[in-house]
Coordinates of C-alpha atoms and ligand atoms in Angstrom, one line a residue:
M11 CA 28.3 -21.2 -6.3
T12 CA 26.6 -18.5 -8.9
L13 CA 23.1 -19.1 -8.5
S14 CA 21.4 -20.1 -13.2
R15 CA 19.6 -17.8 -15.2
E16 CA 17.1 -15.3 -13.2
G17 CA 13.7 -14.7 -15.3
K18 CA 12.0 -10.9 -14.0
A19 CA 9.7 -8.9 -14.2
F20 CA 6.9 -6.7 -13.2
A21 CA 3.0 -6.7 -13.1
P22 CA 0.5 -3.6 -11.5
S23 CA -1.8 -3.6 -8.8
N24 CA -6.0 -3.6 -9.5
I25 CA -8.9 -2.7 -8.2
A26 CA -11.9 -4.3 -9.0
L27 CA -14.7 -2.3 -9.6
I28 CA -17.1 -5.1 -10.3
K29 CA -15.7 -7.5 -7.7
Y30 CA -14.9 -11.3 -7.2
W31 CA -16.6 -12.7 -5.6
G32 CA -16.9 -17.1 -4.8
K33 CA -15.9 -19.6 -6.1
R34 CA -17.2 -22.9 -8.1
D35 CA -13.9 -24.3 -7.9
R36 CA -11.6 -23.8 -5.5
A37 CA -8.6 -25.5 -6.6
L38 CA -8.5 -23.8 -9.9
N39 CA -9.5 -20.6 -8.9
L40 CA -12.9 -20.1 -11.0
P41 CA -15.0 -17.7 -10.3
I42 CA -19.1 -17.1 -9.6
T43 CA -19.1 -14.7 -12.0
S44 CA -17.0 -12.7 -14.0
S45 CA -15.6 -9.4 -12.8
L46 CA -13.8 -6.6 -13.7
S47 CA -11.3 -4.0 -12.4
V48 CA -8.9 -1.5 -13.6
T49 CA -5.2 -1.3 -13.1
L50 CA -2.8 0.6 -11.2
G51 CA 0.1 1.9 -13.8
Q52 CA 2.9 1.3 -11.9
L53 CA 2.1 0.1 -8.9
G54 CA 2.4 -3.2 -7.9
T55 CA 6.0 -5.5 -7.8
C56 CA 8.4 -7.5 -9.0
T57 CA 9.7 -10.3 -8.9
T58 CA 13.1 -12.2 -10.0
L59 CA 13.1 -15.8 -9.8
R60 CA 15.8 -18.6 -10.4
E61 CA 16.6 -21.8 -10.0
R62 CA 18.4 -22.2 -7.1
P63 CA 21.2 -25.3 -6.1
L64 CA 20.2 -26.7 -3.5
E65 CA 23.6 -26.3 -1.7
F66 CA 23.0 -22.7 -2.2
K67 CA 21.5 -21.5 1.0
G68 CA 21.5 -17.4 1.5
L69 CA 19.7 -15.6 3.9
C70 CA 17.1 -17.9 4.0
Q71 CA 18.3 -21.0 6.2
Y72 CA 15.7 -23.5 5.7
E73 CA 15.2 -26.6 2.6
G74 CA 12.7 -25.3 -0.3
D75 CA 11.6 -23.0 -2.0
H76 CA 13.9 -20.0 -0.7
L77 CA 11.4 -16.4 -0.4
Y78 CA 12.7 -12.9 0.5
L79 CA 10.0 -9.7 0.0
G80 CA 12.2 -7.0 -0.3
D81 CA 15.8 -7.8 1.8
T82 CA 13.6 -10.0 4.5
C83 CA 14.0 -13.9 4.2
V84 CA 9.9 -15.2 4.3
D85 CA 9.5 -17.3 7.1
P86 CA 8.2 -20.6 5.8
Q87 CA 5.0 -20.5 7.9
T88 CA 3.4 -17.9 6.8
E89 CA 0.2 -18.7 4.8
F90 CA 2.2 -16.0 1.6
H91 CA 4.6 -18.6 1.4
R92 CA 3.1 -21.6 1.4
K93 CA 1.1 -20.2 -1.2
A94 CA 4.2 -19.0 -3.4
T95 CA 5.5 -23.6 -3.6
R96 CA 2.7 -24.4 -4.4
F97 CA 1.3 -21.9 -7.4
L98 CA 5.1 -22.5 -8.2
S99 CA 5.2 -26.4 -8.3
L100 CA 2.9 -25.9 -10.8
S101 CA 5.0 -25.9 -13.1
R102 CA 8.2 -27.5 -11.4
P103 CA 10.6 -28.3 -14.0
T104 CA 12.1 -32.0 -12.0
P105 CA 9.9 -32.6 -8.3
E106 CA 13.8 -31.7 -6.4
T107 CA 13.6 -28.7 -8.4
R108 CA 14.3 -25.0 -5.9
Y109 CA 14.0 -22.0 -6.7
E110 CA 14.6 -18.4 -5.2
L111 CA 12.2 -15.6 -5.1
R112 CA 13.1 -12.1 -5.1
T113 CA 9.8 -9.1 -4.6
A114 CA 9.2 -6.0 -3.9
S115 CA 6.6 -4.4 -4.0
N116 CA 6.5 -0.8 -5.4
I117 CA 2.9 0.4 -4.1
P118 CA 3.5 3.0 -1.4
I119 CA 1.2 1.3 1.3
A120 CA 0.6 -2.3 3.1
A121 CA -2.7 -4.1 3.2
G122 CA -6.1 -4.8 0.8
L123 CA -4.5 -3.1 -1.7
A124 CA -4.4 -6.3 -4.0
S125 CA -0.7 -7.0 -3.2
S126 CA -1.6 -10.8 -4.2
A127 CA -2.7 -9.9 -7.3
S128 CA 0.3 -9.0 -9.0
G129 CA 2.0 -10.4 -7.1
F130 CA 1.1 -14.1 -9.1
A131 CA 1.2 -11.9 -12.4
A132 CA 4.8 -10.4 -11.6
L133 CA 5.7 -13.5 -10.5
T134 CA 3.8 -15.8 -13.4
L135 CA 5.4 -13.4 -15.7
A136 CA 8.5 -14.1 -14.5
L137 CA 8.4 -17.6 -14.6
N138 CA 7.1 -17.2 -18.5
D139 CA 10.3 -15.2 -18.8
L140 CA 13.0 -17.0 -16.3
Y141 CA 11.8 -20.6 -18.7
Q142 CA 11.0 -18.3 -22.2
W143 CA 8.5 -20.1 -22.4
N144 CA 6.8 -16.8 -25.0
L145 CA 3.1 -17.7 -23.6
S146 CA 0.1 -15.9 -24.9
I147 CA -2.0 -13.3 -23.0
P148 CA -4.9 -15.4 -21.9
D149 CA -3.2 -18.8 -21.2
L150 CA -0.6 -16.8 -19.0
S151 CA -3.2 -15.1 -16.9
R152 CA -4.9 -18.4 -16.7
L153 CA -2.2 -19.7 -14.8
A154 CA -1.7 -16.7 -13.0
R155 CA -5.4 -17.1 -11.5
Q156 CA -4.5 -20.6 -9.7
G157 CA -1.9 -18.7 -7.3
S158 CA -4.9 -15.9 -6.4
G159 CA -8.4 -14.9 -8.9
S160 CA -8.0 -11.8 -9.0
A161 CA -4.2 -12.3 -10.7
C162 CA -5.9 -13.1 -13.8
R163 CA -6.5 -8.9 -14.5
S164 CA -3.1 -8.1 -13.9
L165 CA -1.6 -9.3 -17.3
E166 CA -2.7 -5.7 -19.2
Q167 CA -2.7 -2.2 -18.0
G168 CA -6.4 -0.9 -18.6
F169 CA -9.4 -2.5 -18.2
V170 CA -9.7 -5.8 -17.7
E171 CA -12.7 -8.3 -17.3
W172 CA -12.3 -11.6 -16.3
H173 CA -14.6 -13.8 -17.8
A174 CA -15.6 -16.2 -15.0
G175 CA -15.6 -19.4 -17.7
S176 CA -18.2 -21.9 -17.4
R177 CA -16.0 -25.0 -17.8
A178 CA -15.0 -27.2 -15.3
D179 CA -10.6 -27.5 -16.1
G180 CA -11.1 -23.2 -16.3
M181 CA -9.5 -22.8 -20.1
D182 CA -12.4 -20.3 -20.4
S183 CA -11.2 -18.7 -17.8
Y184 CA -9.5 -15.5 -18.4
G185 CA -9.4 -11.9 -18.5
T186 CA -8.7 -9.8 -20.7
R187 CA -8.2 -6.1 -21.7
L188 CA -11.5 -3.2 -23.1
E189 CA -10.4 -1.4 -25.1
V190 CA -10.5 1.8 -24.0
T191 CA -7.8 4.2 -22.7
W192 CA -9.2 6.8 -20.2
P193 CA -5.9 9.2 -19.4
E194 CA -8.7 11.3 -17.2
F195 CA -9.5 8.7 -15.4
S196 CA -8.1 8.4 -11.0
I197 CA -8.6 5.9 -8.1
G198 CA -7.7 7.7 -5.3
I199 CA -5.9 5.7 -2.4
I200 CA -7.4 6.0 1.3
V201 CA -6.0 4.2 3.8
L202 CA -6.9 3.6 7.1
S203 CA -4.9 0.6 8.0
D204 CA -2.4 -0.8 7.0
Q205 CA -2.7 -4.0 9.6
P206 CA -3.9 -7.7 8.4
K207 CA -7.4 -8.8 7.5
P208 CA -8.7 -10.0 10.2
I209 CA -10.1 -12.6 7.6
S210 CA -8.7 -13.9 4.4
S211 CA -10.8 -13.5 1.6
R212 CA -10.6 -16.5 0.3
L213 CA -11.9 -17.9 3.9
A214 CA -15.0 -15.4 4.1
M215 CA -15.5 -16.2 -0.2
E216 CA -17.2 -20.1 1.3
R217 CA -17.8 -18.3 4.2
T218 CA -20.8 -16.4 2.7
R219 CA -21.1 -18.4 0.3
E220 CA -22.4 -21.2 2.5
T221 CA -24.1 -18.5 5.2
S222 CA -25.4 -15.1 3.3
T223 CA -28.9 -16.0 2.4
L224 CA -28.1 -12.3 0.4
Y225 CA -25.5 -14.1 -1.8
Q226 CA -28.2 -16.1 -4.0
A227 CA -28.6 -12.3 -6.2
W228 CA -25.6 -11.7 -6.7
P229 CA -24.3 -13.3 -9.7
T230 CA -27.9 -11.5 -11.2
Q231 CA -26.2 -8.5 -9.3
V232 CA -23.0 -8.9 -11.1
A233 CA -25.0 -10.0 -14.6
N234 CA -26.8 -6.3 -15.0
D235 CA -23.8 -4.3 -13.2
L236 CA -21.5 -5.8 -16.1
A237 CA -24.0 -4.8 -18.7
R238 CA -24.3 -1.0 -17.8
I239 CA -20.3 -0.5 -17.0
R240 CA -18.8 -1.3 -20.5
P241 CA -21.1 0.3 -22.4
A242 CA -20.6 3.1 -19.3
L243 CA -16.4 1.7 -19.7
L244 CA -16.5 3.2 -23.5
A245 CA -18.8 6.0 -24.0
K246 CA -16.3 7.0 -21.1
D247 CA -19.7 8.2 -18.8
I248 CA -17.8 8.8 -15.0
E249 CA -21.2 8.9 -13.7
T250 CA -22.2 5.6 -14.6
V251 CA -18.5 4.1 -14.1
G252 CA -19.5 5.2 -10.4
Q253 CA -22.3 5.0 -9.6
V254 CA -22.9 0.9 -10.6
A255 CA -18.9 0.0 -8.9
E256 CA -20.3 1.8 -5.4
H257 CA -22.4 0.6 -6.5
N258 CA -21.3 -3.2 -6.6
A259 CA -18.6 -3.2 -3.6
L260 CA -21.2 -1.5 -1.0
S261 CA -24.2 -4.3 -1.7
M262 CA -21.2 -6.9 -2.0
H263 CA -20.5 -6.2 1.3
A264 CA -24.0 -6.3 2.4
T265 CA -23.8 -10.0 1.7
L266 CA -20.4 -10.0 4.0
L267 CA -22.8 -8.0 6.8
S268 CA -25.8 -11.2 6.0
A269 CA -23.1 -13.8 6.8
D270 CA -23.4 -15.8 9.7
P271 CA -21.1 -15.1 11.6
A272 CA -20.7 -11.6 10.0
I273 CA -17.5 -9.9 8.3
L274 CA -17.3 -7.3 8.9
Y275 CA -14.3 -5.8 6.8
S276 CA -15.4 -1.3 7.8
T277 CA -13.8 0.4 10.8
P278 CA -15.7 3.2 11.8
K279 CA -13.1 5.7 10.0
T280 CA -14.7 3.2 6.8
V281 CA -18.5 4.7 7.9
E282 CA -17.4 8.1 8.1
I283 CA -16.1 7.9 5.0
Y284 CA -19.0 6.9 2.7
H285 CA -20.7 10.0 4.2
T286 CA -18.6 12.6 3.6
L287 CA -18.0 11.2 0.2
W288 CA -21.6 10.8 0.2
A289 CA -22.4 14.9 1.5
F290 CA -20.2 16.0 -0.5
R291 CA -20.9 14.6 -3.7
Q292 CA -24.7 15.4 -2.6
E293 CA -23.7 19.5 -1.9
T294 CA -21.0 20.3 -5.2
G295 CA -22.0 17.1 -7.4
I296 CA -18.3 15.9 -8.7
P297 CA -18.7 12.9 -9.6
V298 CA -16.1 10.8 -7.3
Y299 CA -17.4 7.6 -6.2
L300 CA -15.6 4.6 -3.4
T301 CA -15.3 1.3 -4.0
Q302 CA -13.5 -0.8 -1.4
D303 CA -12.1 -5.1 -1.0
A304 CA -11.7 -7.6 2.1
G305 CA -10.7 -4.7 3.9
P306 CA -11.6 -0.8 5.7
N307 CA -9.2 1.3 3.1
V308 CA -11.1 2.5 0.3
K309 CA -10.8 4.0 -3.3
L310 CA -12.3 6.6 -5.0
I311 CA -13.0 7.1 -8.1
T312 CA -13.0 9.9 -10.3
L313 CA -11.3 11.9 -12.9
A314 CA -8.2 14.0 -12.4
A315 CA -9.8 17.7 -12.6
Y316 CA -11.8 17.2 -9.2
E317 CA -8.6 15.7 -7.3
A318 CA -7.8 19.1 -5.6
R319 CA -11.8 19.3 -4.5
I320 CA -11.5 16.3 -3.2
E321 CA -8.3 17.4 -1.0
S322 CA -9.9 19.6 0.7
I323 CA -12.2 16.9 2.2
F324 CA -9.9 13.9 2.7
P325 CA -6.0 15.4 2.1
T326 CA -4.5 11.7 3.2
V327 CA -5.5 10.4 -1.4
H328 CA -3.3 9.2 -2.4
W329 CA -4.1 9.6 -6.6
V330 CA -3.5 6.9 -9.3
H331 CA -3.9 7.3 -12.9
P332 CA -4.4 3.5 -14.0
F333 CA -3.3 5.3 -17.9
E334 CA -0.4 7.5 -18.4
A335 CA 1.2 3.9 -18.5
C336 CA 0.1 4.2 -21.6
S337 CA 1.2 7.2 -22.8
A338 CA 4.5 6.3 -22.9
T339 CA 5.6 3.0 -24.6
N340 CA 6.1 -0.4 -22.4
Q341 CA 10.0 -0.2 -23.0
Q342 CA 9.9 3.0 -20.7
I343 CA 7.8 2.0 -18.3
L344 CA 9.2 -1.0 -18.2
T345 CA 12.9 -0.7 -17.6
P346 CA 13.4 2.7 -14.4
I347 CA 10.7 -0.1 -12.1
L348 CA 13.1 -3.8 -13.7
N349 CA 15.8 -1.6 -12.7
K350 CA 14.8 -2.0 -9.1
C351 CA 13.3 -4.5 -9.3
P352 CA 16.1 -7.5 -6.1
Ligands
LIG2 O1 -7.7 -13.1 -5.8 P1 -8.5 -13.2 -4.4 O2 -8.7 -14.8 -3.7 O3 -7.1 -12.0 -3.2 O4 -10.1 -11.6 -3.7 C1 -10.0 -10.8 -4.1 C2 -11.1 -10.2 -3.8 C3 -11.6 -8.9 -4.3 O5 -10.7 -7.6 -3.4 C4 -12.6 -8.5 -3.0 C5 -12.7 -8.3 -5.5 C6 -11.6 -8.7 -6.2 O6 -12.6 -8.9 -7.2 O7 -10.3 -8.1 -6.3

């Protein structure tokens, strides 16, 4: 028995410089505020998608959509499986259609690195490839958003702003790329834990919105931060970009801490990194800043020229150059990644 033709795609992961925290519509993943991120170039998720004849079982022995992470069949009871199946149901040609989805991430580290963002963006692109929809970037972004909010910022490389929009149907809520190419821009990833998050970002957002009094200030803060960071990105002003991004991330974590019960993603090691980084910046004047998402891991924001000096305090840092991908043609980057796709 052979499976039907396949759709194949890669999408990069992304790290928010101005965070998305809080939904105005849970079903459509519509955010309360806009947000802005940078993609991680060649680090992300590769997905292969096929329609599966019902009698074809393969390694996964259950009914329904078959999901593989690398060579492993994903347990259908997991949140990952449920989210992927629900997402595929948005565009299933018939209620009986079942898929075989194979996904692999080349991000060298596991938790807290927006794997759901690259995962749903790659799945959206794989659907587009499988059914030859030829959708525009805004259409792809709107669809990916319904899998995971931050996925709508992973359809294009570089700095991407997700416009919150105001429409109830979400048609004005999607990501667009900023016209900036900044080859020296560097993200440093410091992995402290590869354990799953103690509380999902979805639940944490809900609790923050419902119980944190600090959250009332968040939309104004985001509007101010976006107004400052956009021109700083265009001017390639690393000091302002870093300061605004660090302040934004720490403010988001402050709203989490003031939720009831409190949500704290940082571990003692995370806080130790804050202190080491601030002391280093103070002493050396080197423009290096931090950001943190829904997990304990820390990401650094700096320029490639400072990497060696920063490694003296953080020897395990993994550097990513988001704009490396822009120096080659799309095909030169994509072909080797797609060839390694499962
Ligand atoms: O899209 P989600 O549900 O994985 O939420 C992402 C939340 C943060 O990573 C903390 C912030 C962001 O903008 O990516």
